Short mmCIF file of C-alpha atoms in Angstrom, two decimals:
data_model
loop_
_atom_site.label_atom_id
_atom_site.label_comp_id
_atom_site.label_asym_id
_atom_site.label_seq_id
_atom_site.Cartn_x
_atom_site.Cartn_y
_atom_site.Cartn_z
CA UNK W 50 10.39 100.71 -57.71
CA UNK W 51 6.89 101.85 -56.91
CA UNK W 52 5.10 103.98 -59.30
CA UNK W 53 5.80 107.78 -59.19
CA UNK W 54 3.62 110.55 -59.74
CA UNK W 55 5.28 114.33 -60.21
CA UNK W 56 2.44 117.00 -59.38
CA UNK W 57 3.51 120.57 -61.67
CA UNK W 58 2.15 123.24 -61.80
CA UNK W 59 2.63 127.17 -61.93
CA UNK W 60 3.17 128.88 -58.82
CA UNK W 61 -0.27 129.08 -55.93
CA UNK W 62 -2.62 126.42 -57.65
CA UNK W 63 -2.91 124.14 -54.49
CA UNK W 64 -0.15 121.61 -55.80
CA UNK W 65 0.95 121.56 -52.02
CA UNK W 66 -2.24 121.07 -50.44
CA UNK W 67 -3.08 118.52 -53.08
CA UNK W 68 0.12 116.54 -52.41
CA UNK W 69 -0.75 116.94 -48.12
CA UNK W 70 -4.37 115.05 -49.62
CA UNK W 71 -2.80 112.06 -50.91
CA UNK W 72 -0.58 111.40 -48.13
CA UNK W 73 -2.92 111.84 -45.43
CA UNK W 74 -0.53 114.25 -43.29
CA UNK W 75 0.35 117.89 -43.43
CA UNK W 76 3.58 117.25 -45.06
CA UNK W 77 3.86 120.47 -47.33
CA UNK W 78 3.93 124.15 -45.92
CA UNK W 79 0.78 125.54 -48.00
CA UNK W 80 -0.45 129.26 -47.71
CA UNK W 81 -1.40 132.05 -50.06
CA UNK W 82 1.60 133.74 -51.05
CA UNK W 83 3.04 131.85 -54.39
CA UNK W 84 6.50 130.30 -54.52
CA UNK W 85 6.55 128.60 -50.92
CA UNK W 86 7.88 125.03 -52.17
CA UNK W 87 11.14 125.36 -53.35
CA UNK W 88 12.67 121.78 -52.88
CA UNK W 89 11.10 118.99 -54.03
CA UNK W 90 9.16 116.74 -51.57
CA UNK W 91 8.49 112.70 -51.82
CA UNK W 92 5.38 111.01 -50.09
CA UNK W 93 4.15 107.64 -50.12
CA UNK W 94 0.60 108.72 -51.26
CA UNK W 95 -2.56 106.46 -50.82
CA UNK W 96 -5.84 106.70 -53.15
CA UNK W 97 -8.39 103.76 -51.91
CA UNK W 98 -6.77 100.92 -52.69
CA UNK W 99 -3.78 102.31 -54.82
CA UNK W 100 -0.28 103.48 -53.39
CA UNK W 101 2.26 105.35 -55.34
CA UNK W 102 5.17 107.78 -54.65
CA UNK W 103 4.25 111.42 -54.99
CA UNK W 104 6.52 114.07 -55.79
CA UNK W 105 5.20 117.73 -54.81
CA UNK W 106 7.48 120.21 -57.16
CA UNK W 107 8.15 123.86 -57.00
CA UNK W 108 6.03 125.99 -59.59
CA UNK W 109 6.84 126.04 -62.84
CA UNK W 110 8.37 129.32 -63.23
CA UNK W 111 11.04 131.17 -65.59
CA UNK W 112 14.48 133.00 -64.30
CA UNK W 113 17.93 134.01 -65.13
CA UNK W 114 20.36 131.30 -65.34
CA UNK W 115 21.77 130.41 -61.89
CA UNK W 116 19.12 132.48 -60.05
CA UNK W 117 17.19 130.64 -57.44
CA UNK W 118 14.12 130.30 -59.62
CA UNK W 119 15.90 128.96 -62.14
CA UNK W 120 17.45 126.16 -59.76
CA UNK W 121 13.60 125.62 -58.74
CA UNK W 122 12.83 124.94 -62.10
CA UNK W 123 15.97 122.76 -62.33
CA UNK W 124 14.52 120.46 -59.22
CA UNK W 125 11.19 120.31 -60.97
CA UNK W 126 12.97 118.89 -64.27
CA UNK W 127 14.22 116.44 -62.37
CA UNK W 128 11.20 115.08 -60.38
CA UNK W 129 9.40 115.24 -64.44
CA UNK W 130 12.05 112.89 -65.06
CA UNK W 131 11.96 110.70 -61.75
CA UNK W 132 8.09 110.28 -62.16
CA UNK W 133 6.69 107.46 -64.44
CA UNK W 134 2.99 109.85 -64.99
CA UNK W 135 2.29 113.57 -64.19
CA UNK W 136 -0.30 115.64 -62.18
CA UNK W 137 -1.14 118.86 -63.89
CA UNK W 138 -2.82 121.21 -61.90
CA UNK W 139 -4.54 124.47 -62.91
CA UNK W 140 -6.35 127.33 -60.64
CA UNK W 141 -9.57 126.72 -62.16
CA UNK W 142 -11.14 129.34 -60.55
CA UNK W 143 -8.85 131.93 -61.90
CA UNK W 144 -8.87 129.86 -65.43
CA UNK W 145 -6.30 129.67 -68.21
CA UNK W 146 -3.23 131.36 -67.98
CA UNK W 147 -0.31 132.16 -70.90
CA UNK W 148 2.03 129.84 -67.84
CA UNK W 149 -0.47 127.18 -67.86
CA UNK W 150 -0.91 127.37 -71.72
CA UNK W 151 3.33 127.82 -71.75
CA UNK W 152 4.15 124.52 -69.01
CA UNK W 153 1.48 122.37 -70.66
CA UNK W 154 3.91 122.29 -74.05
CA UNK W 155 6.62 121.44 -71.63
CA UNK W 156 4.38 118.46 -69.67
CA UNK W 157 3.81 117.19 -73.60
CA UNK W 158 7.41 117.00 -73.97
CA UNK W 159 8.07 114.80 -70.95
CA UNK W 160 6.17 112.04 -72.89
CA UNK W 161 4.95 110.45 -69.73
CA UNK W 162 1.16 110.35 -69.35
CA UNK W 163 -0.53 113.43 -67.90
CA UNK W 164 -3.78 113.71 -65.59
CA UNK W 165 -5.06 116.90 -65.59
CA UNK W 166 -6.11 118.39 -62.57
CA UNK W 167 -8.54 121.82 -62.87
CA UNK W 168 -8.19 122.06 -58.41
CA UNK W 169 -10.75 124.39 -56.81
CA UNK W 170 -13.49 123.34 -58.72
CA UNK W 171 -15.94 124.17 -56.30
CA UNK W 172 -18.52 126.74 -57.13
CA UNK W 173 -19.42 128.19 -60.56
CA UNK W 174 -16.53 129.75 -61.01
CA UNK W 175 -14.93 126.48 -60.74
CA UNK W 176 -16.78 125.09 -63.30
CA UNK W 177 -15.92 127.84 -66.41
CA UNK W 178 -12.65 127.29 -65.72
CA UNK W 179 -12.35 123.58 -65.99
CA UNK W 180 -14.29 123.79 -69.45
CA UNK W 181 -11.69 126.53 -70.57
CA UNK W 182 -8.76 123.61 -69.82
CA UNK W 183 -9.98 121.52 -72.98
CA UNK W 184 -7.76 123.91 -74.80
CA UNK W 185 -4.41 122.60 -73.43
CA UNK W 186 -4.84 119.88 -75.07
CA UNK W 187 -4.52 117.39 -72.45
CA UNK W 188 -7.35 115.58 -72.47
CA UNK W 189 -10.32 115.78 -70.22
CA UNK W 190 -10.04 117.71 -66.93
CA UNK W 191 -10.54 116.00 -63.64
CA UNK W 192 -12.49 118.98 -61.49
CA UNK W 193 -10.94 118.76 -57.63
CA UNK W 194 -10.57 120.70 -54.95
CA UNK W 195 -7.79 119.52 -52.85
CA UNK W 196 -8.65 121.74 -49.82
CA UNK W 197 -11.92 120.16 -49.18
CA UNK W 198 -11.23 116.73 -50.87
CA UNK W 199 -13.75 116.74 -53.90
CA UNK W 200 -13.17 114.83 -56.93
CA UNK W 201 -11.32 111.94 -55.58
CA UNK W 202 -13.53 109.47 -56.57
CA UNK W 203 -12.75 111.02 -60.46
CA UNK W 204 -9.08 111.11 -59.64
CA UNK W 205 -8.94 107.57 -58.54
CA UNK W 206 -10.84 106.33 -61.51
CA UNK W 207 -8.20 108.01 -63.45
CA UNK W 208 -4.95 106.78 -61.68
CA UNK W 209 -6.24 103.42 -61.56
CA UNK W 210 -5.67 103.06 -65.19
CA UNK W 211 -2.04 104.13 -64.74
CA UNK W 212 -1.51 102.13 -61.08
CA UNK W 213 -2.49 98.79 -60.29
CA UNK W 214 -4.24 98.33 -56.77
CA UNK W 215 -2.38 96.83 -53.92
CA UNK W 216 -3.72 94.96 -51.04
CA UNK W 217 -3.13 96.49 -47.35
CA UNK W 218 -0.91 94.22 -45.18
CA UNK W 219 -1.70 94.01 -41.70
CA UNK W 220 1.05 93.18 -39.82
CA UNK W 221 1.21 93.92 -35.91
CA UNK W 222 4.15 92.14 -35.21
CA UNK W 223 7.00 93.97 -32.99
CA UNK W 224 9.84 94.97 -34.94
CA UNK W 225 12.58 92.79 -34.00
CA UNK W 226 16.07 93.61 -33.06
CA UNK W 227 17.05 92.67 -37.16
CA UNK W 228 14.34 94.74 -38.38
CA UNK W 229 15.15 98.20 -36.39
CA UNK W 230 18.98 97.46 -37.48
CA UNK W 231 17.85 97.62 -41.18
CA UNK W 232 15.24 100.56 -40.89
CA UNK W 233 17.15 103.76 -42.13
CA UNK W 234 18.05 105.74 -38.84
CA UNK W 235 15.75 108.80 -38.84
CA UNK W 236 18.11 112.44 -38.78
CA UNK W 237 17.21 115.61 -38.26
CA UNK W 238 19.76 118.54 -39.68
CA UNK W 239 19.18 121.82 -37.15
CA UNK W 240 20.29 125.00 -36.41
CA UNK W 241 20.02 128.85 -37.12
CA UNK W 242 19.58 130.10 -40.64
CA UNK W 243 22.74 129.86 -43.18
CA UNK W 244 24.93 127.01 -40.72
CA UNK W 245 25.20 125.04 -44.04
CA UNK W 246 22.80 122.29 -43.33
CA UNK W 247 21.65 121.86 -47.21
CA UNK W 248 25.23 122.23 -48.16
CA UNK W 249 25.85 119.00 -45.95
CA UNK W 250 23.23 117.21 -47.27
CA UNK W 251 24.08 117.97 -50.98
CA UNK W 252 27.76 116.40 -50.53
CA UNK W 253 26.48 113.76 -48.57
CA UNK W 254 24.00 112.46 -51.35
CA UNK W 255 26.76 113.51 -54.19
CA UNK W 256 24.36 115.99 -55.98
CA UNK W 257 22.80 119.42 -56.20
CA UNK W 258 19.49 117.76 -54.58
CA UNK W 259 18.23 120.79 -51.69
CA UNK W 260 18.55 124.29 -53.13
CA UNK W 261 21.50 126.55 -51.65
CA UNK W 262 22.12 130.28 -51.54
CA UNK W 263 23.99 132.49 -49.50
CA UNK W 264 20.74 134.25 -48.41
CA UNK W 265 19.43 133.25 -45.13
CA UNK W 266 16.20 131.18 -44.87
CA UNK W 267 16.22 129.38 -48.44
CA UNK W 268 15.11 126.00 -47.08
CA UNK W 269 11.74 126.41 -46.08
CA UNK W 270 9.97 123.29 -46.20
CA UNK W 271 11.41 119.61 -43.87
CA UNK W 272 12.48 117.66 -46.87
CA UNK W 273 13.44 113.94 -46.22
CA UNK W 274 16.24 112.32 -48.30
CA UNK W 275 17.09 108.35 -47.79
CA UNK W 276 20.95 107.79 -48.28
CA UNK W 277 23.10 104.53 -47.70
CA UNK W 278 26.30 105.20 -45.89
CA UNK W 279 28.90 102.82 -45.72
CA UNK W 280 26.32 99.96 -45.84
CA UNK W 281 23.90 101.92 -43.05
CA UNK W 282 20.38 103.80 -44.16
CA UNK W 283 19.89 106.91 -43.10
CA UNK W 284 16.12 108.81 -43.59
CA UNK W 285 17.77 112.99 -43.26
CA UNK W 286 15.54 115.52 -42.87
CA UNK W 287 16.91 119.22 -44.24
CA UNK W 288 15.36 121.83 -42.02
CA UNK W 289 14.13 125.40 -42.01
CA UNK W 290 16.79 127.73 -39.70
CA UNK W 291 15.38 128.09 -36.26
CA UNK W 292 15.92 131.86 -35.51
CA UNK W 293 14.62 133.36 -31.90
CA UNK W 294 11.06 133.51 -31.92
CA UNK W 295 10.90 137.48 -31.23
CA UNK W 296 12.58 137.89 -34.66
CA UNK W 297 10.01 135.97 -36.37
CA UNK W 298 7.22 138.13 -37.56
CA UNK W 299 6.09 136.55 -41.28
CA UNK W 300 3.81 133.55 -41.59
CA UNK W 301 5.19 131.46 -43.26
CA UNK W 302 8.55 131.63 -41.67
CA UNK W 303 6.59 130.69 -38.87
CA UNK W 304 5.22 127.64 -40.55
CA UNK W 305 8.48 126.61 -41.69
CA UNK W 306 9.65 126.87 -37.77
CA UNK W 307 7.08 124.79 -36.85
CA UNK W 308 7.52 121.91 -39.60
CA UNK W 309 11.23 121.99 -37.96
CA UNK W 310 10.33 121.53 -34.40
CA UNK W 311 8.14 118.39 -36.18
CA UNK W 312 11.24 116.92 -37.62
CA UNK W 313 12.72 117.20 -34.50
CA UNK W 314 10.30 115.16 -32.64
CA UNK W 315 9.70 112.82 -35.66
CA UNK W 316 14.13 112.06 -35.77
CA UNK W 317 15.63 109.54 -33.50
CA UNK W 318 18.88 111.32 -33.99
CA UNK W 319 19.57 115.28 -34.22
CA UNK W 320 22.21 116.94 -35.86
CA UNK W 321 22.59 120.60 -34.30
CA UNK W 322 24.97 122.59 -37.00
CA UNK W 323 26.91 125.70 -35.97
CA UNK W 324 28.91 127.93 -37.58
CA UNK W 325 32.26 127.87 -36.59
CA UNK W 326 32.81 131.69 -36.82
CA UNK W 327 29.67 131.88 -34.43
CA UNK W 328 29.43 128.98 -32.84
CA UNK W 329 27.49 128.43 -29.26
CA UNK W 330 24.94 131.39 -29.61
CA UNK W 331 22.69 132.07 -27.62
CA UNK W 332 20.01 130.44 -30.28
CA UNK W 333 22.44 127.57 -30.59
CA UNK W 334 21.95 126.74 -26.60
CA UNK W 335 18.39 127.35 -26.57
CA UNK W 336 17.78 124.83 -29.82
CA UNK W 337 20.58 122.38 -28.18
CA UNK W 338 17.99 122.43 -24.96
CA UNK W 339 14.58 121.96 -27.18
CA UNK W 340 16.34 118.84 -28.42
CA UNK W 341 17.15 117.55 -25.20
CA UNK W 342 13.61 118.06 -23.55
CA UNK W 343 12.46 116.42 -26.34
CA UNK W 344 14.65 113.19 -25.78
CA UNK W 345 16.59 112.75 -28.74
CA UNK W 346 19.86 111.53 -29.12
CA UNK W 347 22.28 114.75 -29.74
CA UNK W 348 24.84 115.83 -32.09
CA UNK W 349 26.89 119.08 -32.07
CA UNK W 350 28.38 119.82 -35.91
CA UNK W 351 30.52 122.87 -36.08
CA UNK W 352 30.41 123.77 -40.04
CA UNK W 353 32.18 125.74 -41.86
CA UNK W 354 35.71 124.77 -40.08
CA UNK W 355 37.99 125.37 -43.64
CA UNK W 356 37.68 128.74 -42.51
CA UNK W 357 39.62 128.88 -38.92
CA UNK W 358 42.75 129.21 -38.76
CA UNK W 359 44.09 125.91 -37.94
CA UNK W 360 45.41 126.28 -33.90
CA UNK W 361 46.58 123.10 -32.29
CA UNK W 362 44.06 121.92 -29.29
CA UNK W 363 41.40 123.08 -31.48
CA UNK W 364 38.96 120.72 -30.93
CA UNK W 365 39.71 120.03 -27.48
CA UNK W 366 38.37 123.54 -26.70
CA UNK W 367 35.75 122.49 -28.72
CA UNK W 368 35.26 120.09 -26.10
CA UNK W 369 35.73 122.32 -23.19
CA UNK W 370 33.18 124.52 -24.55
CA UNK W 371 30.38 122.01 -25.33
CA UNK W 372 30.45 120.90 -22.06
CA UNK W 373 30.46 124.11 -20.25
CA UNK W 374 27.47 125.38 -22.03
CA UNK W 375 25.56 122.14 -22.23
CA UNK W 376 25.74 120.23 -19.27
CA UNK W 377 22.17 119.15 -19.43
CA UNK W 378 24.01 116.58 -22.52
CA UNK W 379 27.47 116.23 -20.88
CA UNK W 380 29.52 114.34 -23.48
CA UNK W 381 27.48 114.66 -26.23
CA UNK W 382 29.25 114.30 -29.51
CA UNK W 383 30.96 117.42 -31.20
CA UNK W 384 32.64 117.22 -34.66
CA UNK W 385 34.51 119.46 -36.79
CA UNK W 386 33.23 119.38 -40.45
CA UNK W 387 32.67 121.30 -44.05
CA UNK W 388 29.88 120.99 -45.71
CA UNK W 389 30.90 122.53 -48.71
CA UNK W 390 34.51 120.50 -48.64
CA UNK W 391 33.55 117.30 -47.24
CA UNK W 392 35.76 117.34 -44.60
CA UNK W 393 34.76 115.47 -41.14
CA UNK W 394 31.64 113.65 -42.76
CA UNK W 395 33.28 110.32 -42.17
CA UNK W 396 33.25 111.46 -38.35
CA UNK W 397 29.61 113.54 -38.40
CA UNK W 398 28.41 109.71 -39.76
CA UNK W 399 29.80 107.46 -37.37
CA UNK W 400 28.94 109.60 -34.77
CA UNK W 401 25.02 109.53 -35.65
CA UNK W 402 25.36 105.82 -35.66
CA UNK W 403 26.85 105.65 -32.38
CA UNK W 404 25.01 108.33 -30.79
CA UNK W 405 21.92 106.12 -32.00
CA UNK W 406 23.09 103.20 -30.14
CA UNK W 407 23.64 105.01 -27.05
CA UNK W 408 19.78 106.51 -27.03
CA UNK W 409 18.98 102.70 -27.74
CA UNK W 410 21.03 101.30 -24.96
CA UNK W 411 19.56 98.93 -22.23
CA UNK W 412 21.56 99.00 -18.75
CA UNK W 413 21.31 95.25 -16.95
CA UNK W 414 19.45 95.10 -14.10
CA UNK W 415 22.10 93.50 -11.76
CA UNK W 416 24.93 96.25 -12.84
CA UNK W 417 22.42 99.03 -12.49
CA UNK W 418 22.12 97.69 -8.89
CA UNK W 419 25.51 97.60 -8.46
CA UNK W 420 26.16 101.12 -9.33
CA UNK W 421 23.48 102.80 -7.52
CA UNK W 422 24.43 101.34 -4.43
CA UNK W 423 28.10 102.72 -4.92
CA UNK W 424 26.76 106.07 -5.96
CA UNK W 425 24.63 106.56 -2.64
CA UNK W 426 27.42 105.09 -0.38
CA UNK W 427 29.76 107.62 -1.94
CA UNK W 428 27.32 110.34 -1.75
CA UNK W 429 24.23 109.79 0.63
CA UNK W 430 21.14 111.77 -0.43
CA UNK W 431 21.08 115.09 1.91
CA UNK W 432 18.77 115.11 4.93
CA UNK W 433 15.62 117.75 4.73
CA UNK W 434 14.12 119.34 7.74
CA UNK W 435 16.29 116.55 10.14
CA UNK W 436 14.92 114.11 8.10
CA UNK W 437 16.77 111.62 6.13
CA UNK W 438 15.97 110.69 2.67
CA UNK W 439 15.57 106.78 1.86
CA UNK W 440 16.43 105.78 -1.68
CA UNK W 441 15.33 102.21 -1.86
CA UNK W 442 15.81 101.19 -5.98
CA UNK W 443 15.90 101.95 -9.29
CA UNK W 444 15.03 100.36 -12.59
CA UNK W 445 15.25 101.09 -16.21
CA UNK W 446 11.88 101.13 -17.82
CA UNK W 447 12.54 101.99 -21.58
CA UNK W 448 14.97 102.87 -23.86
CA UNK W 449 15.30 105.46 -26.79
CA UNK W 450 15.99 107.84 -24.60
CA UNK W 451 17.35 105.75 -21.65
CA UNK W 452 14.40 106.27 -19.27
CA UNK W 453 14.43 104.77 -15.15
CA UNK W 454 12.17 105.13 -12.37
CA UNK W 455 13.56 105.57 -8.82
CA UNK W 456 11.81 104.81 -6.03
CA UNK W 457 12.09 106.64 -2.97
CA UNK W 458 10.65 107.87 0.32
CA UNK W 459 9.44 112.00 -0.14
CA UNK W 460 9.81 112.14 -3.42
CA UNK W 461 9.19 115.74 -3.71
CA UNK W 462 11.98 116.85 -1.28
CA UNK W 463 15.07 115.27 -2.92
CA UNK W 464 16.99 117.95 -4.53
CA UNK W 465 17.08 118.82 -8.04
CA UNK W 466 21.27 118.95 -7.62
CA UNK W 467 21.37 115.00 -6.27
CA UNK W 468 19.50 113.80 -9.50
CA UNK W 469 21.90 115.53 -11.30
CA UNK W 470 24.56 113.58 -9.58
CA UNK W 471 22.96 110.57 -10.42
CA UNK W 472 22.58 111.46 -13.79
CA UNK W 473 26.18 112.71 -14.62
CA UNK W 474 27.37 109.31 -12.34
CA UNK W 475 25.37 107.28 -14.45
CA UNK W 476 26.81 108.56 -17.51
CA UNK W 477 30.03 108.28 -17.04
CA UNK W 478 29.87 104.44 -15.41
CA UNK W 479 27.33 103.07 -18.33
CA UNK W 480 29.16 105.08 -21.44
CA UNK W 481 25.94 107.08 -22.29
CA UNK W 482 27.33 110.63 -23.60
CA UNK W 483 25.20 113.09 -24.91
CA UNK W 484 21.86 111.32 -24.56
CA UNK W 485 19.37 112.30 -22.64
CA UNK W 486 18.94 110.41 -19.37
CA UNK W 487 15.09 110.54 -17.62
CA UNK W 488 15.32 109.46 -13.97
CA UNK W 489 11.37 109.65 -12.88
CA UNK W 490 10.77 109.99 -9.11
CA UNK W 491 8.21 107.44 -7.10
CA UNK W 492 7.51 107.01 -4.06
CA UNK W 493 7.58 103.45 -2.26
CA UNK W 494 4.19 101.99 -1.17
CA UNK W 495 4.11 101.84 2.29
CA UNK W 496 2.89 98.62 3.57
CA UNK W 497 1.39 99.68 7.38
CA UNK W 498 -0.93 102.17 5.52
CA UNK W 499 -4.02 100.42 5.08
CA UNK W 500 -3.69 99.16 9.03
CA UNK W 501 -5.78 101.33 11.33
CA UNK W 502 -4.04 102.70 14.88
CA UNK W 503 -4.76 100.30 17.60
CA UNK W 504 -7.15 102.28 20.21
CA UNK W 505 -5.29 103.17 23.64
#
């Protein structure tokens, strides 16, 4: 296990932007207004030559029993007792506080050794309110400031008491066909706000990890869990609800949007969640659609389905309906499932897996030939203008999605409505449902071109 670090804190004292520092991406939602972490948030963090895990936690904060601040404090507790050393971190421009003075008691109790951190340090300010942290009683105060990355030479000559250094190893080999079946596949849980995607995740990984409430827009942050199902990794990224972008009107919700559209393009795999009393909005389509422009593989979860009324042909019209309103991912994978009751996670699972396979998928050169040639003599391209329209070959250039160029003569006048034929052909004869298929037009070199016109 590598070493862990757990960063606490009180609410707004840059334990975010801190954690975003050490892992050299902009990982963390960070702005002004306190309390935006809720969940806690793993890294692997990089100081010089040391690497360690880092855990960014909510801010250490006080509330009823049950309350959501109370289940914030309850995910910090746990990271405290995940990490092997602790970050403290104080405002030290604002100085001590009765919370600071409060937590610090409770980082003593945790028994684990304890850096601490006075962050924006800068300015003279800064400076009186490190020298007031000598009475927590934690030692000597390492004076940062996270925003504009002062103090890390201080920091690192602190960790690396605590961390032994590790060597970089270079290795630009390709990943081999072993290596990508042992890398967790990456998921990415979607949809509009309150569709039960946390829920999922918590019953999936067997405990309370990503906070839960019946109020819309609790998960804020993309927070990635690793789980092992049935033998298979999985890297699952818990998402912000994506709610139409006229509605949207505070920053940070608009933050949180954005670090969801990043998942999105970071997964190889998405998992679009509905609710079943409201499924195939109008903000489920347009969501379904940003995931296939983006080119990942595609699955349709419809949550929450203890609570129809069970109809036989249910999920048939489920079928029905997918494919009526998303015919730009014909076939793609729909299943039935409950969160909360952990029904249909057998089938969400081996759906991802296969759905995965599909985006991965290679079509041989010689059947690819065989098929377009059907597909044209079944259905020639249209003539434009009198003209006819030569299709001379196609060819698969990449996978993940499943990506070909055809090449052509005009390649601007074949229809938009004949490359959907190809498309929807191709799918059905090389068993590639839901995935997004990129046929890329190009026109044939012609060889006369370079020869000038003989003179009469």
């Amino acid at each position: 296990m590598p070493f862990t670090i757990a960063i606490i804190g009180r609410p707004n004292v840059g334990k975010s932007t801190l954690f975003n520092r050490l892992v050299g991406q902009k990982l963390a939602l960070v702005d002004d207004m306190p309390g935006v972490t809720r969940d806690r948030r793993e890294g692997e963090a990089k100081l010089g030559d040391l690497h360690f895990t880092i855990i960014d936690t909510a801010g250490l904060d006080e509330g009823p029993k049950g309350s959501l601040t109370a289940r914030m404090q309850e995910q910090t507790e746990t990271a405290i007792a995940l990490a092997d050393a602790l970050f403290f971190v104080i405002d030290a421009r604002i100085g001590l506080t009765p919370s600071d003075r409060a937590f610090a008691d409770f980082a003593r109790r945790a028994d684990k050794p304890v850096l601490l951190l006075a962050n924006k340090s800068e300015g003279k300010h800064g400076e009186l309110g490190a020298m007031e942290s000598y009475a927590l009683g934690l030692g000597d105060p390492i004076q940062i400031s996270a925003e504009h990355g002062e103090g890390m030479g201080e920091l690192y000559d602190a960790v690396s008491k605590l961390v032994p250094p590790t060597e970089d190893e270079e290795d630009e080999r390709e990943e081999t066909d072993e290596e990508r079946a042992a890398r967790p596949i990456r998921v990415a849980i979607v949809g509009r706000p309150n569709a039960g995607k946390s829920t999922l995740i918590n019953h999936l990984l067997g405990e309370e990890r990503l906070l839960t409430s019946p109020e819309a827009g609790t998960t804020r942050d993309s927070i990635a869990v690793e789980i092992e199902y049935k033998g298979r990794g999985f890297r699952i990224f818990d998402t912000a609800g994506l709610r139409r972008r006229s509605r949207i009107e505070e920053k940070l919700e608009k933050l949180s949007v954005a670090d969801a559209l990043r998942a999105v393009r970071f997964a190889e795999v998405v998992v679009l969640m509905m609710d079943a009393q409201h499924r195939f909005e109008e903000q489920d389509l347009r969501i379904a659609d940003l995931i296939e422009r983006e080119g990942r593989a595609l699955i349709l979860a419809v949550n929450k389905w203890d609570l129809i009324e069970a109809q036989p042909g249910q999920i048939s019209a489920l079928r029905r309906d997918a494919d009526h309103w998303l015919p730009q991912v014909a076939g793609a994978p729909i299943v039935a499932v409950s969160g909360l009751m952990g029904e249909g996670i057998d089938r969400l699972m081996q759906a991802i897996v296969q759905a995965y396979a599909v985006w991965n998928r290679r079509v041989p050169t010689a059947a690819l030939n065989r098929w377009f040639e059907g597909a044209i003599a079944n259905n020639p391209p249209p003539a434009v203008s009198g003209r006819r329209l030569k299709l001379n070959y196609i060819t698969q250039t990449k996978a993940r999605p499943p990506s070909f160029v055809l090449f052509c003569s005009r390649a601007d006048a074949i229809p938009q409505s004949y490359l959907r034929y190809l498309t929807n052909s191709m799918r059905e004869t090389f068993e590639l449902p839901g995935t997004p298929v990129r046929i890329t037009l190009r026109e044939k070199a012609n060889p006369f071109a370079h020869k000038r016109k003989r003179p009469n």
